[in-house]
Coordinates of C-alpha atoms and ligand atoms in Angstrom, one line a residue:
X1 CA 77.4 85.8 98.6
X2 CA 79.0 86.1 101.9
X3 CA 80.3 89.0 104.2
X4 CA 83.6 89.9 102.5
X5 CA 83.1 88.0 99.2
X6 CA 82.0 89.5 96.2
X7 CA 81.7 88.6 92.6
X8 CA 81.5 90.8 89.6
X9 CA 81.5 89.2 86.0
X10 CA 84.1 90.2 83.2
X11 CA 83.8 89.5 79.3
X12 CA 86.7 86.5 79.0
X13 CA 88.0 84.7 76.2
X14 CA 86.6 81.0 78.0
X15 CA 84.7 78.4 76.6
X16 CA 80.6 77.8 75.6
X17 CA 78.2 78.2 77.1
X18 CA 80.0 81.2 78.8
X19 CA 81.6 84.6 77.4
X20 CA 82.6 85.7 81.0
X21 CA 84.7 85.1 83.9
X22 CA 83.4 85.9 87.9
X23 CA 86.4 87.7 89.6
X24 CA 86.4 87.5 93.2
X25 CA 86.8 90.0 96.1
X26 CA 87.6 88.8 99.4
X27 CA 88.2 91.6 101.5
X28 CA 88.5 92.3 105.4
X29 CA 89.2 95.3 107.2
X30 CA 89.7 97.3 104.0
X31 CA 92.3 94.7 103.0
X32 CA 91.5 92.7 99.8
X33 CA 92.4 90.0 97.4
X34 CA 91.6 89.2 94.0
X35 CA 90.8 85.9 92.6
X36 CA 91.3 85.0 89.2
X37 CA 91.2 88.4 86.9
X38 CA 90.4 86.6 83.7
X39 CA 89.4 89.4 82.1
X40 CA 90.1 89.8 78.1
X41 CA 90.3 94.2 78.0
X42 CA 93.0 95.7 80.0
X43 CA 90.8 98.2 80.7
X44 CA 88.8 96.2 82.8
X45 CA 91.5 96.7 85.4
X46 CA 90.3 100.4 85.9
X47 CA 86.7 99.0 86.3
X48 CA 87.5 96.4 88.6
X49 CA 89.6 98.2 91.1
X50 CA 86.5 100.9 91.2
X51 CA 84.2 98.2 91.9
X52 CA 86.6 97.2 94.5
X53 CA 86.7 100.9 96.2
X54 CA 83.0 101.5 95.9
X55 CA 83.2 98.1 98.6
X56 CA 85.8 100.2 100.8
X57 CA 88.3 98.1 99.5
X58 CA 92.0 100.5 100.0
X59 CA 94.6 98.1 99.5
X60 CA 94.8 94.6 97.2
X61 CA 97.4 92.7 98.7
X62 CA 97.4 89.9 96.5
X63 CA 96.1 88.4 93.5
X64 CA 95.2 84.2 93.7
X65 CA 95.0 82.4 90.7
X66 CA 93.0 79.2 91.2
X67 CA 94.7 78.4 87.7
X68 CA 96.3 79.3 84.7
X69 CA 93.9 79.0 82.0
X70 CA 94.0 82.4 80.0
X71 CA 90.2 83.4 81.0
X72 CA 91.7 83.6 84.6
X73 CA 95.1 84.6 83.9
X74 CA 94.6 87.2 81.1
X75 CA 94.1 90.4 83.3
X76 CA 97.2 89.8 85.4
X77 CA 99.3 92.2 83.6
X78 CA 96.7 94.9 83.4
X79 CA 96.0 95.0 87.0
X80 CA 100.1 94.5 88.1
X81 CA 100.3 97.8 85.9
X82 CA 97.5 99.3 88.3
X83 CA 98.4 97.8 91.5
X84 CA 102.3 97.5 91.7
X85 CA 104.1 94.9 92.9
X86 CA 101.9 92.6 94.5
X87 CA 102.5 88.8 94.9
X88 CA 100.8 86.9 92.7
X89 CA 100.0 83.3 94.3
X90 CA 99.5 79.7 91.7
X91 CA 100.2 76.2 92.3
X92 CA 103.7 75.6 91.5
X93 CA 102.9 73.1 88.9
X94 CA 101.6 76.4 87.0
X95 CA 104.1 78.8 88.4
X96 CA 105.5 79.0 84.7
X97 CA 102.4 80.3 83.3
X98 CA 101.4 83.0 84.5
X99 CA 101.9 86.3 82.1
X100 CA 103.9 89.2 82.7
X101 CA 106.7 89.5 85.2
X102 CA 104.6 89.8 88.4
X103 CA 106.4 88.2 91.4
X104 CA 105.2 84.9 91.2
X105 CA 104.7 82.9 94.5
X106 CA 104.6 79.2 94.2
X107 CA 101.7 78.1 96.5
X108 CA 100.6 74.4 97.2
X109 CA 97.5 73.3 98.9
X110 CA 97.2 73.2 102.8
X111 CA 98.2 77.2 103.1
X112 CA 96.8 79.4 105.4
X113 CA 96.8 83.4 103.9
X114 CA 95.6 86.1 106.5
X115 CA 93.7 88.8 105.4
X116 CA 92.4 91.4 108.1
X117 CA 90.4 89.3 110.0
X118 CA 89.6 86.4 107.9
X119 CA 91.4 83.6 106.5
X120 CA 92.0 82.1 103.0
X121 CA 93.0 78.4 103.1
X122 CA 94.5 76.7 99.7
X123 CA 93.0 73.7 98.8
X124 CA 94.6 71.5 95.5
X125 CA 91.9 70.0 93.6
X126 CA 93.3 68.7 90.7
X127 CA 91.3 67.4 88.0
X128 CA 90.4 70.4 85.7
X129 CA 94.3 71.4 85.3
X130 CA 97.0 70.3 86.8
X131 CA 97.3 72.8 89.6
X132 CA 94.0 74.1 90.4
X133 CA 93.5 75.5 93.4
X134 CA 90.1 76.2 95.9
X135 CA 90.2 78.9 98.2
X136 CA 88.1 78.1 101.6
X137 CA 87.5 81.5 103.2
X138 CA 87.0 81.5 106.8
X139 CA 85.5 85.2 107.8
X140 CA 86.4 87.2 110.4
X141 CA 82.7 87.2 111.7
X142 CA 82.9 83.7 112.6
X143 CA 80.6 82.3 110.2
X144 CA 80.4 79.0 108.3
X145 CA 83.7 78.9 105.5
X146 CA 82.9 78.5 102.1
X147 CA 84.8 77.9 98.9
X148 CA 86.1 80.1 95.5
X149 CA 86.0 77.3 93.3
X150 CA 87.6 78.1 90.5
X151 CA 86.4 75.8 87.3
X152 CA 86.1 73.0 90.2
X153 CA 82.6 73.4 89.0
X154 CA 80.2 76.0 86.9
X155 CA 77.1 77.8 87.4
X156 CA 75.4 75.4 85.0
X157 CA 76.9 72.2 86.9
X158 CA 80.6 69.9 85.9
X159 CA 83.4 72.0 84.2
X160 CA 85.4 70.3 81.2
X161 CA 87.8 67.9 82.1
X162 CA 89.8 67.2 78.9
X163 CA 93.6 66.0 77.5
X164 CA 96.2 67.0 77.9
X165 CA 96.0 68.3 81.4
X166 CA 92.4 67.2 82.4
X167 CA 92.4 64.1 84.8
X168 CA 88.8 62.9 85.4
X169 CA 89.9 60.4 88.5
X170 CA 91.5 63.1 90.3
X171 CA 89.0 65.7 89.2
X172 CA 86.1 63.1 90.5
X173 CA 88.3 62.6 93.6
X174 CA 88.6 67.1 94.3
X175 CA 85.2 67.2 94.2
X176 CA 84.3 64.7 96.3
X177 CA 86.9 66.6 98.8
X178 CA 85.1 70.0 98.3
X179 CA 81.8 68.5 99.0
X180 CA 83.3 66.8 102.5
X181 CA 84.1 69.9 103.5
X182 CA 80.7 71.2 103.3
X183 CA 81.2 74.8 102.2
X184 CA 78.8 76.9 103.6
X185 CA 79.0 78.4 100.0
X186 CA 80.9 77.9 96.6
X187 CA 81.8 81.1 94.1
X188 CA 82.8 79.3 90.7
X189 CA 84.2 81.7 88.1
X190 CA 81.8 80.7 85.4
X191 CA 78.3 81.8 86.0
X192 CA 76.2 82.9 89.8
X193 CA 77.5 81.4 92.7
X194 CA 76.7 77.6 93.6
X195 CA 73.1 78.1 96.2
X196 CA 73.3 74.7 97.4
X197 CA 76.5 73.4 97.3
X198 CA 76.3 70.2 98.8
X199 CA 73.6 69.0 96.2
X200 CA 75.6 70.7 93.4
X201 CA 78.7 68.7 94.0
X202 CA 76.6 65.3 94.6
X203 CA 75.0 66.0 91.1
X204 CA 78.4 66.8 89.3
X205 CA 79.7 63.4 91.4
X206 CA 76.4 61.5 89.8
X207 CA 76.9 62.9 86.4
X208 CA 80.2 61.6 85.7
X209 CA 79.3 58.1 87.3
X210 CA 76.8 58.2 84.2
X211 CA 79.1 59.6 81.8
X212 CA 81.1 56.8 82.3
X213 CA 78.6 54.0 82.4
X214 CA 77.3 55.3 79.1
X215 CA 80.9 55.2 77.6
X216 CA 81.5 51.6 79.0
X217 CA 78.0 50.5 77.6
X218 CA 78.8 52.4 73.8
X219 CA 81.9 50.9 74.1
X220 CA 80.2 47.3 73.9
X221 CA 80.5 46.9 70.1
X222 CA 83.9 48.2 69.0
X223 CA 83.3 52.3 68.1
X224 CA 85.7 54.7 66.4
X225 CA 86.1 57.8 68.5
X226 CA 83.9 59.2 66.9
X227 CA 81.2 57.4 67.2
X228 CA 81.7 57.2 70.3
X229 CA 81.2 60.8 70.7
X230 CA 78.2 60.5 68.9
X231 CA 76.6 57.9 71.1
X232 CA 77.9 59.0 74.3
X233 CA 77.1 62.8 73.8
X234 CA 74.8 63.1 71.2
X235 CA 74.1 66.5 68.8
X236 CA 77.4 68.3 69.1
X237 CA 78.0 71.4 67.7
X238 CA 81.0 71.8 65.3
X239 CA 83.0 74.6 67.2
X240 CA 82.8 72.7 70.0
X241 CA 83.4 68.9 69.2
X242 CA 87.5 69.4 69.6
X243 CA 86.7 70.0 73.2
X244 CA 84.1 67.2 73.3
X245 CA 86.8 64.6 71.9
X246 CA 89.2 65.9 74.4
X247 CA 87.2 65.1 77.2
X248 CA 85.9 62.2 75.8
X249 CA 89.7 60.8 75.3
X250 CA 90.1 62.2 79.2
X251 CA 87.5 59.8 79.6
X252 CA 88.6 56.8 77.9
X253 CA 92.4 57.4 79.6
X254 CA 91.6 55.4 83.4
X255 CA 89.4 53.2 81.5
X256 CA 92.0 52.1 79.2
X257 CA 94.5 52.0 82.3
X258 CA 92.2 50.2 84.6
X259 CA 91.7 47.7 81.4
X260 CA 88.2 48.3 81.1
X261 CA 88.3 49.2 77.8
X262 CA 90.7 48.1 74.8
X263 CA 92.4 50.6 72.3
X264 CA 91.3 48.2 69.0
X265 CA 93.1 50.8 66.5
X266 CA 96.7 52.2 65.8
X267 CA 96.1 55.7 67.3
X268 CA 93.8 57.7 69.2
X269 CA 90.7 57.2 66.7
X270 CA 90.4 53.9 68.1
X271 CA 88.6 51.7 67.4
X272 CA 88.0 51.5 71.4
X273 CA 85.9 48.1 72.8
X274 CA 84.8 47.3 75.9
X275 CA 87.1 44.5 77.9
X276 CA 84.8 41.2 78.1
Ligands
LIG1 ZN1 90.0 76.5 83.3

């Protein structure tokens, strides 16, 4: 993807349409990190760090986490048994999360990790959890920075924003961040790397702009939640319409806040109408 950066996809416990998760190698002068190690068989550990050699990789440093969810979290252990006892860095919102007893440090945006020649600056981009975190990656080579994304975005466009943690205003507001800093490239850890990432990020921008102009207009006539699902995101398939009502209440949350929409009902089955 870019000199230093490399992805290699492991089978994950994470959500449709995807079965894996893209851990990232960002390495410099034989010196490496790993991002995210989501991977569901602690043997994967032992295929990773080979991977990782056959790059020229020696030494792993330290292992990000761009956030806790367990398809980025769950190989932690596995690869601390492997690799000793190297920091592990996460937003210190999700500090608490993070499995095994690996030596935790509490990292919040605006951080500058050296590595070898290069440099990895945290971003917080909040939205998708609490404390996600991008990585911007500055090479040693001098070449244009670009971003490890995290579930900022997929392969396949917006990630799920959903209750209890998901937060579409802020998520709306770390993506419009990401885009003005016009990476020169963006990993995500669900599907290929992001080829044009400025358009990518407009379109994920422009998508939720018309989620939520379809959810106000639904909302017209007074709908049950579920029938708001139903008009606002059509065919749904079973095993995945408890994640659809999350992020369709994550939704609903501003709107109800800003007073744009009215909570009709005694709970969160609404009936929801629009505000005249
Ligand atoms: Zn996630």
């Amino acid at each position: 993807m870019a000199p230093g950066v490399l992805q290699h996809a492991f089978a994950s416990n994470t959500l449709p349409p995807f079965d894996a998760t893209w851990v990232t190698l960002v390495h410099d002068a034989g010196r490496a990190v790993i991002i995210d190690p989501g991977f569901r068989e602690p043997a994967d550990a032992d295929a990773l760090l080979a991977w990782a050699a056959r790059h020229g990789v020696g030494d792993v440093d330290r292992i990000l986490l761009t956030h806790t969810h367990r398809d980025h979290v769950a190989g932690v252990p596995a690869l601390l048994d492997r690799l000793g006892d190297v920091p592990v860095h996460v937003h210190p919102l999700e500090a608490d999360r993070v499995p095994g007893d690996g030596r935790i440090i509490p990292t919040s945006g605006e951080r500058t990790l050296v590595l070898g020649n290069a440099t990895i600056r945290t971003l917080h981009t909040p939205g998708h959890a609490l404390g996600h975190l991008a990585f911007e990656v500055t090479h040693g080579t001098g070449e244009p920075p670009g971003i490890v994304a995290g579930d900022l975005l997929t392969g396949k466009g917006g990630t799920w924003v959903g209750l209890p943690e998901g937060d579409v205003r802020a998520y709306v507001a770390s993506v419009g961040a990401v885009r003005d800093r016009n990476p020169a490239w963006l990993a995500v850890a669900h599907g290929p790397a992001v080829e044009a990432p400025r358009p990518a990020l407009d379109a994920v921008l422009a998508h939720r702009a018309s989620r939520e102009r379809s959810l106000l207009e639904a909302a017209g006539v007074p709908r049950s939640l579920d029938a708001l699902l139903d008009a606002v995101y059509g065919e749904v398939a079973e095993e995945v319409r408890p994640w659809v009502r999350a992020a369709l209440l994550a939704n609903l949350v501003p709107l109800l806040r800003e007073r744009k929409v009215q909570l009709l009902g005694e709970d969160e089955n609404g009936p929801y109408q629009r505000t005249p």
